[in-house]
Short mmCIF file of C-alpha atoms and ligand atoms in Angstrom, two decimals:
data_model
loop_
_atom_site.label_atom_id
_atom_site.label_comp_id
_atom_site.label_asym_id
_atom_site.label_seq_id
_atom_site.Cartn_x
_atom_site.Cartn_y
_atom_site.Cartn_z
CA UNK A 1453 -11.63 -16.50 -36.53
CA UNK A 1454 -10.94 -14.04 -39.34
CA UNK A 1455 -9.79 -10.69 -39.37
CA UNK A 1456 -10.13 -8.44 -42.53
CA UNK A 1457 -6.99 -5.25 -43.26
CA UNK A 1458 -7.69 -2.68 -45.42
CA UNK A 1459 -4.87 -1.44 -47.41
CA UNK A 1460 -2.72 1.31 -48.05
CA UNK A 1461 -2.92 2.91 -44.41
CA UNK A 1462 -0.38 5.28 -42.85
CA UNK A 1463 -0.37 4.80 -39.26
CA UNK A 1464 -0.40 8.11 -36.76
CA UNK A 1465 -0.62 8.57 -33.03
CA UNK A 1466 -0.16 6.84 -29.67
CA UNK A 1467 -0.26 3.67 -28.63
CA UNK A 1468 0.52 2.10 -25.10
CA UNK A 1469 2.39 -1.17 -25.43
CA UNK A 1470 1.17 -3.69 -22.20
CA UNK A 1471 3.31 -6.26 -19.92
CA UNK A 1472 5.73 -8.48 -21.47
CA UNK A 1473 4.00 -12.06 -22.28
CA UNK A 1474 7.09 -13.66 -21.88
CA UNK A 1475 7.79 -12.52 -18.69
CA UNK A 1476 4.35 -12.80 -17.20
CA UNK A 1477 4.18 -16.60 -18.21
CA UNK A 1478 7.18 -17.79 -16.13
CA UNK A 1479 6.39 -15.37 -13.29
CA UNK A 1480 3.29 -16.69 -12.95
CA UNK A 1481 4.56 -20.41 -13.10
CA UNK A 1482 7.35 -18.82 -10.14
CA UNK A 1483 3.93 -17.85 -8.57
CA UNK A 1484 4.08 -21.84 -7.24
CA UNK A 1485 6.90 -21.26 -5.88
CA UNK A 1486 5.15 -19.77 -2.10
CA UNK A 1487 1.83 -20.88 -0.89
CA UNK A 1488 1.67 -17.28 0.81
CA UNK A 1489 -0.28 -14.15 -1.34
CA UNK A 1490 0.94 -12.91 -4.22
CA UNK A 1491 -0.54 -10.45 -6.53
CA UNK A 1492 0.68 -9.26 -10.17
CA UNK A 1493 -0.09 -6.15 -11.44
CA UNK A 1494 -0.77 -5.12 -15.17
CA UNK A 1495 -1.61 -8.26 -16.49
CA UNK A 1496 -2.95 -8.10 -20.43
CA UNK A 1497 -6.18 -9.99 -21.56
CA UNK A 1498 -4.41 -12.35 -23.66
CA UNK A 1499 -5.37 -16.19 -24.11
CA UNK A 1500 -1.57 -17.32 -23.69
CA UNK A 1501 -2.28 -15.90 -19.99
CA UNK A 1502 -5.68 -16.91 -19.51
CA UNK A 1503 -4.20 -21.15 -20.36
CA UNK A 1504 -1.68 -20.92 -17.81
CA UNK A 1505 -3.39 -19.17 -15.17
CA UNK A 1506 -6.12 -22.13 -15.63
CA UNK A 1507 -3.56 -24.35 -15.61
CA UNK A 1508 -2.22 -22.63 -11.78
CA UNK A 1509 -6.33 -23.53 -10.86
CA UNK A 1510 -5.95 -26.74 -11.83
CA UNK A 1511 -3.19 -27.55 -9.46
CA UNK A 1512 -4.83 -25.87 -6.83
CA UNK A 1513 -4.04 -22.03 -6.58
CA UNK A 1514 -6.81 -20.04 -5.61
CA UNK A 1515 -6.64 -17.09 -8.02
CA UNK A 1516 -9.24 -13.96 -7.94
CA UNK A 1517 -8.99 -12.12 -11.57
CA UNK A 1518 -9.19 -8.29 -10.86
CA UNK A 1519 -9.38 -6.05 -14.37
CA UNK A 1520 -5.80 -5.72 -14.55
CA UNK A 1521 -4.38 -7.92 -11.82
CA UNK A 1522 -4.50 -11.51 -10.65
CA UNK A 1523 -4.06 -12.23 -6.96
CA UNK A 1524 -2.83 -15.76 -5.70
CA UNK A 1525 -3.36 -17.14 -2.80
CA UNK A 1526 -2.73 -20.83 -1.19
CA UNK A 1527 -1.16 -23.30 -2.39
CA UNK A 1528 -0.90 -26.75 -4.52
CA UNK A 1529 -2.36 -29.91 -4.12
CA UNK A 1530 -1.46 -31.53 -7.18
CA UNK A 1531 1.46 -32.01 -9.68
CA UNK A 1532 0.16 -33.41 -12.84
CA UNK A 1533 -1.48 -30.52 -14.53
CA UNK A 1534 -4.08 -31.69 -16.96
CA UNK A 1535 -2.72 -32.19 -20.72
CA UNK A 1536 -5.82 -30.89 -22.03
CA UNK A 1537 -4.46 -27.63 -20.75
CA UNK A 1538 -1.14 -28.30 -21.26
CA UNK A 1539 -1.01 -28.92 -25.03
CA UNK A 1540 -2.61 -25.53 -25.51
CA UNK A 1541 0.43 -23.53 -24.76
CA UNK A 1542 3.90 -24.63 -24.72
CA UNK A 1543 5.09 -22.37 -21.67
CA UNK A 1544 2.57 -24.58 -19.42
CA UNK A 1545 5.99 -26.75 -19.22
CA UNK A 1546 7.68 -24.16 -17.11
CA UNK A 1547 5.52 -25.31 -14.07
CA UNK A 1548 8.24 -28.20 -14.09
CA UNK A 1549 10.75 -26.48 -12.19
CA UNK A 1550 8.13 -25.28 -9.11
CA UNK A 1551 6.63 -28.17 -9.16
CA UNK A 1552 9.69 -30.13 -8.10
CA UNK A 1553 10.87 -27.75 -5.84
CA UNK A 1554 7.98 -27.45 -4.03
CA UNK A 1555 7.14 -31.46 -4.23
CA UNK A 1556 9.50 -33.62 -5.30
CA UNK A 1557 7.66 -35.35 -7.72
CA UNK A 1558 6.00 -33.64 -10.80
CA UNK A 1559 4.83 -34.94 -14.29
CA UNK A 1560 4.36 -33.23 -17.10
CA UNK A 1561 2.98 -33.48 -20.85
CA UNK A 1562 5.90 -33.47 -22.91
CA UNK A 1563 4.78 -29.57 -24.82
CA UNK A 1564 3.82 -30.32 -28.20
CA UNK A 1565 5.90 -28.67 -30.99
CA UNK A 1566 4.41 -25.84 -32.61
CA UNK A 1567 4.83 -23.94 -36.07
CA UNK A 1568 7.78 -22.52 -35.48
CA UNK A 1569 9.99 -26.06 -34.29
CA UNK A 1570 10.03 -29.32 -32.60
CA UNK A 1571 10.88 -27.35 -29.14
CA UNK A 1572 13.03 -29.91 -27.20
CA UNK A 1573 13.48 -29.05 -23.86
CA UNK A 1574 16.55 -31.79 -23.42
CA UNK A 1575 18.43 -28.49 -21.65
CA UNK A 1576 15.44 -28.02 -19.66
CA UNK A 1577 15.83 -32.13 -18.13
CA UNK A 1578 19.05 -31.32 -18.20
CA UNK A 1579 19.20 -29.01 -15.61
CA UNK A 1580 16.50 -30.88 -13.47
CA UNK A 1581 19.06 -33.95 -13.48
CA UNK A 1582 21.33 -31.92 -12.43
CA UNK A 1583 19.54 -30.54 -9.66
CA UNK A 1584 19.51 -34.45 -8.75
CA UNK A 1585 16.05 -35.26 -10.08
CA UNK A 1586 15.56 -38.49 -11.66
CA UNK A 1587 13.74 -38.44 -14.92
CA UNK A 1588 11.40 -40.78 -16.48
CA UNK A 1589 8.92 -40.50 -19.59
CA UNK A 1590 5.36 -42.35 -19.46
CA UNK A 1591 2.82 -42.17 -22.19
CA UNK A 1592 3.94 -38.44 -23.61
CA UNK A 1593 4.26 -37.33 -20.02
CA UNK A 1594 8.06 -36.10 -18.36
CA UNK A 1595 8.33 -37.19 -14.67
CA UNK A 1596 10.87 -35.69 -12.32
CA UNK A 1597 11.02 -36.76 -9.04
CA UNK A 1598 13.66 -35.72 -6.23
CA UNK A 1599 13.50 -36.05 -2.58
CA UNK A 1600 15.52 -33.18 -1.99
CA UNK A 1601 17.03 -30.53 -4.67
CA UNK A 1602 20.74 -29.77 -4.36
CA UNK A 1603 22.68 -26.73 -6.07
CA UNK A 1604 25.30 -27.61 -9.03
CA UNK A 1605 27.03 -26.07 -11.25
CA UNK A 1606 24.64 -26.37 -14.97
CA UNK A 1607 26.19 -24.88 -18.42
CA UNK A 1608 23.67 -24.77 -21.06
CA UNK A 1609 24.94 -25.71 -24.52
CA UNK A 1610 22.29 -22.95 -26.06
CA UNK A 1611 21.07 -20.30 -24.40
CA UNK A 1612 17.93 -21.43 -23.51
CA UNK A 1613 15.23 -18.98 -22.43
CA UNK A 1614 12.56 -21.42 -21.02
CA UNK A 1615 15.51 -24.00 -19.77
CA UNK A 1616 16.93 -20.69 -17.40
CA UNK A 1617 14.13 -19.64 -16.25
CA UNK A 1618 13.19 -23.51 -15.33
CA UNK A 1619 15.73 -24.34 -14.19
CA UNK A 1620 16.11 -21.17 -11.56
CA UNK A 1621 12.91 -21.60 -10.32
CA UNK A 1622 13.47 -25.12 -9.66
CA UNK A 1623 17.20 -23.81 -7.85
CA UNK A 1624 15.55 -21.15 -6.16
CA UNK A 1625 14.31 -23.65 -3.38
CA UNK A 1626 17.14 -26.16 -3.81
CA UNK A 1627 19.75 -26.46 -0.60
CA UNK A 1628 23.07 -25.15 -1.87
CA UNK A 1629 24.09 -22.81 -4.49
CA UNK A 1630 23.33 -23.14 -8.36
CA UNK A 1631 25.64 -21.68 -11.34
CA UNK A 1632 23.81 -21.13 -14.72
CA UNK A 1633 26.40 -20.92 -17.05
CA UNK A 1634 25.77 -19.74 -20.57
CA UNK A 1635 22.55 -18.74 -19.38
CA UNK A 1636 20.94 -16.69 -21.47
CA UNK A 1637 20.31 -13.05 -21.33
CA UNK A 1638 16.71 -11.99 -22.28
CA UNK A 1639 14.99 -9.07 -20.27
CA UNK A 1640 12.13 -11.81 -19.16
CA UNK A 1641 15.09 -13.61 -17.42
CA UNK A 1642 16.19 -10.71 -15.22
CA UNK A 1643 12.27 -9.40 -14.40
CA UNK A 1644 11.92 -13.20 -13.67
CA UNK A 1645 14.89 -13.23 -11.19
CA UNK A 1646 13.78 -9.35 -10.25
CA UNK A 1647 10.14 -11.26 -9.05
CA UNK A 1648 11.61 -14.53 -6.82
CA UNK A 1649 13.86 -11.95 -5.09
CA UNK A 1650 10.82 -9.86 -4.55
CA UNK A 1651 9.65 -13.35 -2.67
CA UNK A 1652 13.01 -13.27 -0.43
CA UNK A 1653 14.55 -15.81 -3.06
CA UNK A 1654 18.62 -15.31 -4.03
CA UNK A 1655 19.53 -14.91 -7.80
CA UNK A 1656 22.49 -12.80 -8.83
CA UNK A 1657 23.78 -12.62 -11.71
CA UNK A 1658 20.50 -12.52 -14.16
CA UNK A 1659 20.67 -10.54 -17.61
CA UNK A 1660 25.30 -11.89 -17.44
CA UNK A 1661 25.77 -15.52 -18.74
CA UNK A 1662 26.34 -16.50 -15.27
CA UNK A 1663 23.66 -16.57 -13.39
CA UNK A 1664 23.87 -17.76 -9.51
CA UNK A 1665 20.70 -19.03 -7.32
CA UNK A 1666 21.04 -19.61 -3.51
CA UNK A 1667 18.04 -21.98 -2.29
CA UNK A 1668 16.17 -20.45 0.54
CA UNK A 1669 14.15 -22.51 2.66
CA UNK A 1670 11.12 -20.51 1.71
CA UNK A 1671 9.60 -17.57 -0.20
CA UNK A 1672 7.58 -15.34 0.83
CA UNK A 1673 4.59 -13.06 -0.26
CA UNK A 1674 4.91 -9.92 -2.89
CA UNK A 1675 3.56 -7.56 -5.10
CA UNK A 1676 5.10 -7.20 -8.59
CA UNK A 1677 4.19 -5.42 -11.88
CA UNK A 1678 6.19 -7.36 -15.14
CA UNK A 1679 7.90 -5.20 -17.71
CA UNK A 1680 6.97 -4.07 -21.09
CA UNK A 1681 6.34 -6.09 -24.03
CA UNK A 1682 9.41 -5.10 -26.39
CA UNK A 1683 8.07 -7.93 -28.92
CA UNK A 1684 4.38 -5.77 -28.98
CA UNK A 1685 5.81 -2.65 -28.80
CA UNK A 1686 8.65 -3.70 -31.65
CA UNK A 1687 5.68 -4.78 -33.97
CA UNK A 1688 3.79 -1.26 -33.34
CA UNK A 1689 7.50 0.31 -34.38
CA UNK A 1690 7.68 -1.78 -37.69
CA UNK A 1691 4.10 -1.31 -38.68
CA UNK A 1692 4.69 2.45 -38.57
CA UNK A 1693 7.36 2.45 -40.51
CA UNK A 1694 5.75 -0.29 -42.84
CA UNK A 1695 3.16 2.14 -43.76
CA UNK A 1696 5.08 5.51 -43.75
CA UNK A 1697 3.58 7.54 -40.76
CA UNK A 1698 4.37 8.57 -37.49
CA UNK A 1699 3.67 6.57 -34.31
CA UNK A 1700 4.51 7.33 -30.87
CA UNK A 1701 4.74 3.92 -28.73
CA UNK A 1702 4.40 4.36 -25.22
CA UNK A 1703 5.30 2.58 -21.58
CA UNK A 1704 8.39 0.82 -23.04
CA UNK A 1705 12.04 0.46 -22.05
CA UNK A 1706 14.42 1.46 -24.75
CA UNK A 1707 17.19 -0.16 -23.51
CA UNK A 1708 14.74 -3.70 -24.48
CA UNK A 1709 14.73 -2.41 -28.22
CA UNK A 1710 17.94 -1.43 -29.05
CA UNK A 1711 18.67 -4.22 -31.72
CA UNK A 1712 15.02 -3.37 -33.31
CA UNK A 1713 16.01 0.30 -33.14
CA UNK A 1714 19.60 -0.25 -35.00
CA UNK A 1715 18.27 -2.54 -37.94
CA UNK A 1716 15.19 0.14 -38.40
CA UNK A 1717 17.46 3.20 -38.64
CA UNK A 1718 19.57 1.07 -41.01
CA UNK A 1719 16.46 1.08 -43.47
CA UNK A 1720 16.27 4.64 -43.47
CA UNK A 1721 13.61 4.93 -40.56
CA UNK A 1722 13.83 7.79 -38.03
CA UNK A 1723 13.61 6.51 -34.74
CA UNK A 1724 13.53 8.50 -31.40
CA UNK A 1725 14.13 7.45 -28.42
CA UNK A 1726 12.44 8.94 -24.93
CA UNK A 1727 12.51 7.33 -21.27
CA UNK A 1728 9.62 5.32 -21.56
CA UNK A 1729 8.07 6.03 -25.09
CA UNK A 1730 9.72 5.83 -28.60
CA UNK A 1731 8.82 7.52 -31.59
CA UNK A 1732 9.27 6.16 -35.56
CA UNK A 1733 7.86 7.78 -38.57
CA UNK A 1734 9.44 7.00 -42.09
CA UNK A 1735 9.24 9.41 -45.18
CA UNK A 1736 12.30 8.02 -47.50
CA UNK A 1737 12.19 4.46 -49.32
CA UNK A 1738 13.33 1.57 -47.53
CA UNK A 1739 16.67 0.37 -47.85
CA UNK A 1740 17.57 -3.32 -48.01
CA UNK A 1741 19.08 -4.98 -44.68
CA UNK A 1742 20.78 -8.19 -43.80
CA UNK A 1743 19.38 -9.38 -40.28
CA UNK A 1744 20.49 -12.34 -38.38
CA UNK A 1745 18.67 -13.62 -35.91
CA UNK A 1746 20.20 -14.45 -32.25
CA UNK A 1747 19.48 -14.51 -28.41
CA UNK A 1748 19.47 -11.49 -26.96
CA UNK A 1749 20.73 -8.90 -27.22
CA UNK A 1750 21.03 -9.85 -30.58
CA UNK A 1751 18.00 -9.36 -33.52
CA UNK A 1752 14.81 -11.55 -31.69
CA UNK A 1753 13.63 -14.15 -33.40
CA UNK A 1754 10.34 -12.98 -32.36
CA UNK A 1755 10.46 -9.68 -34.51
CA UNK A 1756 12.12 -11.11 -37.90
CA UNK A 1757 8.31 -12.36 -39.86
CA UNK A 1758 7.23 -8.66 -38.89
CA UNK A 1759 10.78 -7.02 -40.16
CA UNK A 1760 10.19 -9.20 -43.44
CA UNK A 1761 7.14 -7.65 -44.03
CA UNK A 1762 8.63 -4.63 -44.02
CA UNK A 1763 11.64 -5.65 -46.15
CA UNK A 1764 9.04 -7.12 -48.81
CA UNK A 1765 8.51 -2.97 -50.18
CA UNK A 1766 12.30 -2.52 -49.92
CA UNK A 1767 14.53 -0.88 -52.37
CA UNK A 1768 16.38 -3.67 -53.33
CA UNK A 1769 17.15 -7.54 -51.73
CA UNK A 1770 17.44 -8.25 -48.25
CA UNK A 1771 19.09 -11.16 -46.69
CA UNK A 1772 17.10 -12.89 -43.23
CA UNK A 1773 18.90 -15.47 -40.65
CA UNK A 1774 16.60 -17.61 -38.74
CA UNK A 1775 19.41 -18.60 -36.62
CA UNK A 1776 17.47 -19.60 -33.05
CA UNK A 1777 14.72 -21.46 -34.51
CA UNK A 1778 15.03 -24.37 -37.93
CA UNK A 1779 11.44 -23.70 -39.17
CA UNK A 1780 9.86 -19.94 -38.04
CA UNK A 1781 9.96 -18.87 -42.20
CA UNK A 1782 5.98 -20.35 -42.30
CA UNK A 1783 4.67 -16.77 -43.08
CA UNK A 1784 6.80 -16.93 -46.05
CA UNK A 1785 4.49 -18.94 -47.66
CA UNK A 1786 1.65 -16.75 -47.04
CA UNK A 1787 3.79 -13.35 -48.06
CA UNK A 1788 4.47 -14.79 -51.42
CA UNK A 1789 0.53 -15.58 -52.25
CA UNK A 1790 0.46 -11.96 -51.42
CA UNK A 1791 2.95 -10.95 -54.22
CA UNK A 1792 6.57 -11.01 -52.22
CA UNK A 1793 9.52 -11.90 -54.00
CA UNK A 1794 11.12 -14.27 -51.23
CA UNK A 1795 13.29 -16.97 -51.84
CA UNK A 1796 14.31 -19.52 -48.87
CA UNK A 1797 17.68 -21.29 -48.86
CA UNK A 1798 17.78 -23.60 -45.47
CA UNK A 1799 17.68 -20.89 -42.74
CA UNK A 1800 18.22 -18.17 -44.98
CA UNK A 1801 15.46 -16.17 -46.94
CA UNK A 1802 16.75 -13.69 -50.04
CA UNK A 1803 13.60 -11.02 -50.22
CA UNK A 1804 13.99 -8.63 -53.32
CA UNK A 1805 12.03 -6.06 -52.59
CA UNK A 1806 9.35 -4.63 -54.82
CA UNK A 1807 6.88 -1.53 -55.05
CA UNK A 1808 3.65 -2.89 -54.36
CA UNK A 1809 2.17 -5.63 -52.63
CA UNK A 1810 -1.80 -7.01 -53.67
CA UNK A 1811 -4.06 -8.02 -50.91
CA UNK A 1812 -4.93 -11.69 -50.48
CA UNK A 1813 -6.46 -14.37 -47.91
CA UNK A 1814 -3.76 -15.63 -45.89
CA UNK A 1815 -3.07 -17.87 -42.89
CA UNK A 1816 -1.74 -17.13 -39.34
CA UNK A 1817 0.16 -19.99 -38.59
CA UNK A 1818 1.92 -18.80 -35.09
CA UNK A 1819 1.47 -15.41 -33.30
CA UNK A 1820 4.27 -13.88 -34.69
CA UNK A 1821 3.60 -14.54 -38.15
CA UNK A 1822 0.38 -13.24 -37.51
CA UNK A 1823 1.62 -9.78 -36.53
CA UNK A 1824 3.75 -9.98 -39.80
CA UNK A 1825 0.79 -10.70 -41.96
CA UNK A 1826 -1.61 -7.80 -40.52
CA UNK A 1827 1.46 -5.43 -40.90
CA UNK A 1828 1.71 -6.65 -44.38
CA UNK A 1829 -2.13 -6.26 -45.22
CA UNK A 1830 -1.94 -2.58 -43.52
CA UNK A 1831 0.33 -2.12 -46.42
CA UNK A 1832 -0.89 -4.27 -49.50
CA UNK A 1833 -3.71 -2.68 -52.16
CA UNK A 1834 -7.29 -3.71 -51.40
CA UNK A 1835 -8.66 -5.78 -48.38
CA UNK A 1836 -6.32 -8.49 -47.01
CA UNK A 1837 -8.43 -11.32 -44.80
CA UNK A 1838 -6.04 -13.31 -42.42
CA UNK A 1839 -6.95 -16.22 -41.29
CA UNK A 1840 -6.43 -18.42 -38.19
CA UNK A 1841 -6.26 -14.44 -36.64
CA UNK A 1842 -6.84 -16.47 -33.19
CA UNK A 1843 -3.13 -17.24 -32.91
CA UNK A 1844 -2.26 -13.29 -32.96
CA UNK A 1845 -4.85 -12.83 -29.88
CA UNK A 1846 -2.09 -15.08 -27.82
CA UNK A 1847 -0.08 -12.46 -27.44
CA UNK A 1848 -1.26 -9.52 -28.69
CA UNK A 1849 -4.12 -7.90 -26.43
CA UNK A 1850 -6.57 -5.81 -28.22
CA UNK A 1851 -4.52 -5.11 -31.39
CA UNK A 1852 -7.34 -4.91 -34.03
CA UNK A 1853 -8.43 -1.56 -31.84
CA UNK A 1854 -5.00 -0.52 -30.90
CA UNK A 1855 -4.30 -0.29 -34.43
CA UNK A 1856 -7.80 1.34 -35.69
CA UNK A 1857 -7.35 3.95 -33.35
CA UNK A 1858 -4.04 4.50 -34.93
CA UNK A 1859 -6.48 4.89 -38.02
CA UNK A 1860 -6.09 1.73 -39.77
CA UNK A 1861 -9.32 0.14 -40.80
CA UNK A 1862 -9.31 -3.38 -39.52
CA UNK A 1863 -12.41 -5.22 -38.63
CA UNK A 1864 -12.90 -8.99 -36.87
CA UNK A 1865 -15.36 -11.06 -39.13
C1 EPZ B 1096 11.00 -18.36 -25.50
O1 EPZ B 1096 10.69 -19.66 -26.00
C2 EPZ B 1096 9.83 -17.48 -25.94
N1 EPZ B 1096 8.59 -17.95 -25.32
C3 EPZ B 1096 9.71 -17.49 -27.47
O2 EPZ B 1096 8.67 -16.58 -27.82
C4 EPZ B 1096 11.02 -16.98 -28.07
O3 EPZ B 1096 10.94 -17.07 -29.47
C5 EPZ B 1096 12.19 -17.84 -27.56
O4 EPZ B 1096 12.20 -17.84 -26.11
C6 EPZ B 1096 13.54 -17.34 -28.05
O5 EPZ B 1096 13.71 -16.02 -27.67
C7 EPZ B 1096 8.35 -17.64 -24.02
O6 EPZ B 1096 9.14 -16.99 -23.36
C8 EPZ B 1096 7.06 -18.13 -23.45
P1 EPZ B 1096 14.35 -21.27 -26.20
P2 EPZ B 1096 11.61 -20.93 -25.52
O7 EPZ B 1096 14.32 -22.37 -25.19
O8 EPZ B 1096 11.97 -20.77 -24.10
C9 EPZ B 1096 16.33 -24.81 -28.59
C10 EPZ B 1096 6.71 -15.87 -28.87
O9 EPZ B 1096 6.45 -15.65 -30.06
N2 EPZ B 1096 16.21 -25.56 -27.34
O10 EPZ B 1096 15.29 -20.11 -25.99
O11 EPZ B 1096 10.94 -22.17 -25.96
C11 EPZ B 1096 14.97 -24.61 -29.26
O12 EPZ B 1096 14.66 -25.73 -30.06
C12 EPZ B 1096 7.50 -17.10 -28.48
O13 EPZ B 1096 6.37 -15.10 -27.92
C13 EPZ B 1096 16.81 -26.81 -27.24
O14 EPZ B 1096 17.44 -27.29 -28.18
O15 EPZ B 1096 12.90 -20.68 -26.44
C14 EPZ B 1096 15.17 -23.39 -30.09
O16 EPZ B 1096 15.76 -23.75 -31.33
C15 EPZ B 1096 7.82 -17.96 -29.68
N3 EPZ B 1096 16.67 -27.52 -26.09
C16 EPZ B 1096 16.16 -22.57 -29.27
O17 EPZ B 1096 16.75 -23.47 -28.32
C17 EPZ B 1096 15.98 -27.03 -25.01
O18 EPZ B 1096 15.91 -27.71 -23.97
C18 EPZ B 1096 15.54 -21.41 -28.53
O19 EPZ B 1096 14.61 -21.96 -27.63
C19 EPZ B 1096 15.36 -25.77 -25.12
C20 EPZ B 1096 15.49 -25.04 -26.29
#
């Protein structure tokens, strides 16, 4: 699929940011975690959601798709989800830790890497071992099996998002008490914890770098709605800025943006925050930045191809960290066919900024470099076509009319 970006648009208006991917996709892999109803409320038409909620079907859920909420109900009868599913979305791997919870025996595809990295997930096995599962590979499948889950004490040697949040689903249900240490500290980890409590589960401790899980016997049924998307709504802040108007960015939690916030007012940006909305217009050049990339609450990883867009019109060179991930610079490649200055040392990319950038066909290669790409076209002279533009539809629900209405002229071909 292709979309087409005309150039040279300031963005003004509203626009209402939806619920966080990357908390929906583990709270709907916790969703395993009870056989009894549970229903999730603002749930985005994104593909990333649509995989893993056909992945929940395959192992037996029944699910009934409402326009903005999915309702679960019953429970599994499997616990090898099908790798043709599996290989289309790497968060289909946090089903490990329900799965062997709930059965004691669960094998999984080993998730295939991806643009951005190999994606181990030796933390993730880590944790399971702990737990006291045994684990085994066989033919590209990971097999975990444990008659019975006991609490331990776990330190992570990174921060792990996907390795937490597995690894407290699988404790939520274990007998005894679990310590996460160096856990790490995303939002999607505490709404995560925030939704197995809402289930009768026992997790303190979510959003410190100790995290503590008491197994229940059982959880129960809820009713939940995820938070925000800070990644979405941080790549509606930079494209306003990135093409000099004035956007108001609604249903968001400040708090979530703070390190997106800091580094934009750095450039020269006015940002202001409200409760639930933020606002960012920029009149004055850009000034150059140095950003670094870390877990949160440092600079996401998820934001920097979008802030390098941005940097590519700067007043001078900028200086970008990819410090979580060892390959995420792939929309470099496409920037520079587009006229950026960007040179890449290891982890580190030196972008001397420049006035004007020319329109060109490019290639999505993840989601995220995506975004970065259409921000860059909103701001390039002429018509920029990106393709691949299926990657940004992952995560980015109904963005080519989100931003028209925000009068940018973008069209799907
Ligand atoms: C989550 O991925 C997000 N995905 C990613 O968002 C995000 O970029 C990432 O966290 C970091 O914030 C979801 O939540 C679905 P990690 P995850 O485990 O859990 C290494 C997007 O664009 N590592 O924190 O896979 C790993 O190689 C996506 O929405 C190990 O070494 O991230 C990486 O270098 C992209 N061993 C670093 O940790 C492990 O067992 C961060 O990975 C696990 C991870």
């Amino acid at each position: 699929m292709e979309i087409q970006v005309q150039g040279q648009t300031p963005l003004y208006g509203r626009v209402e940011v939806g619920s966080s991917k990357n908390a929906i996709l583990p709270i709907l892999a916790a969703s395993l975690l009870t056989d009894e109803p549970r229903k999730i409320n603002r749930i985005p038409n994104i593909k990333d959601v649509e995989v893993i909620t056909e992945v929940l079907s395959s192992l037996g859920v029944n699910i009934d798709q409402f326009s903005r909420s999915l309702e679960l109900f019953g429970g599994i009868n499997s616990n090898h989800p099908p790798y043709e599913l599996v290989r289309q979305i790497r968060a289909s791997f946090l089903v490990m830790g329900p799965l062997l919870a709930r059965r004691g025996n669960v094998r999984v595809a080993l998730p295939g890497g991806c643009a951005i990295g190999t994606r181990p997930i030796d933390l993730h096995l880590k944790g399971f071992e702990a737990l006291g599962a045994k684990i085994t590979m066989s033919g590209g499948d990971v097999i975990a099996k444990a008659n019975i889950l006991h609490g331990n004490h776990i330190y992570l040697d990174f921060p792990s998002v996907g390795a937490t949040e597995n690894i407290m689903m699988a404790a939520a249900l274990a007998q005894g008490t679990t310590y996460i240490e160096n856990a790490a500290l995303e939002p999607e980890i505490v709404d995560l914890a925030n939704y197995i409590n809402s289930m009768g589960g026992k997790v303190t401790g979510a959003g410190c770098n100790v995290i503590k899980i008491e197994g229940v016997k059982k959880l129960t049924s809820t009713e939940y709605t995820p938070i925000p998307d800070r990644i979405e709504a941080g790549t509606y802040m930079l494209a306003a800025a990135a093409t000099g108007g004035e956007v108001i960015i609604e249903n968001i939690i400040p708090e979530h943006l703070k390190a997106i916030t800091a580094k934009l007012i750095e450039t020269g940006a006015e940002v202001i925050e409200g409760d639930n909305q933020i606002i960012v217009r920029r009149e004055k050049e850009i000034k150059p930045v140095y950003i670094k990339t870390l877990p949160y609450p440092g600079f996401p990883t998820d934001m920097q191809a979008q802030f390098m867009a941005y940097l590519i019109r700067a007043n001078g060179s900028s200086i970008v960290t990819e410090s979580v991930f060892e390959n995420r610079f792939m929309h470099v490649a496409e920037l520079l066919r587009m006229g950026a200055k960007i040179k890449i040392e290891g982890r580190t990319a030196v972008i001397r900024g420049q006035k004007n950038l020319t329109a060109a066909r490019v290639k999505a290669t993840d989601l995220r470099a995506g975004a970065a790409l259409l921000i860059a076209g909103l701001t390039a002279r002429g018509s920029t076509t990106i393709m691949n533009s299926e990657h940004i539809d992952r995560g980015y629900e109904g963005i080519v009319e989100k931003f028209n209405n925000l009068g940018a002229k973008i069209s799907r071909i």
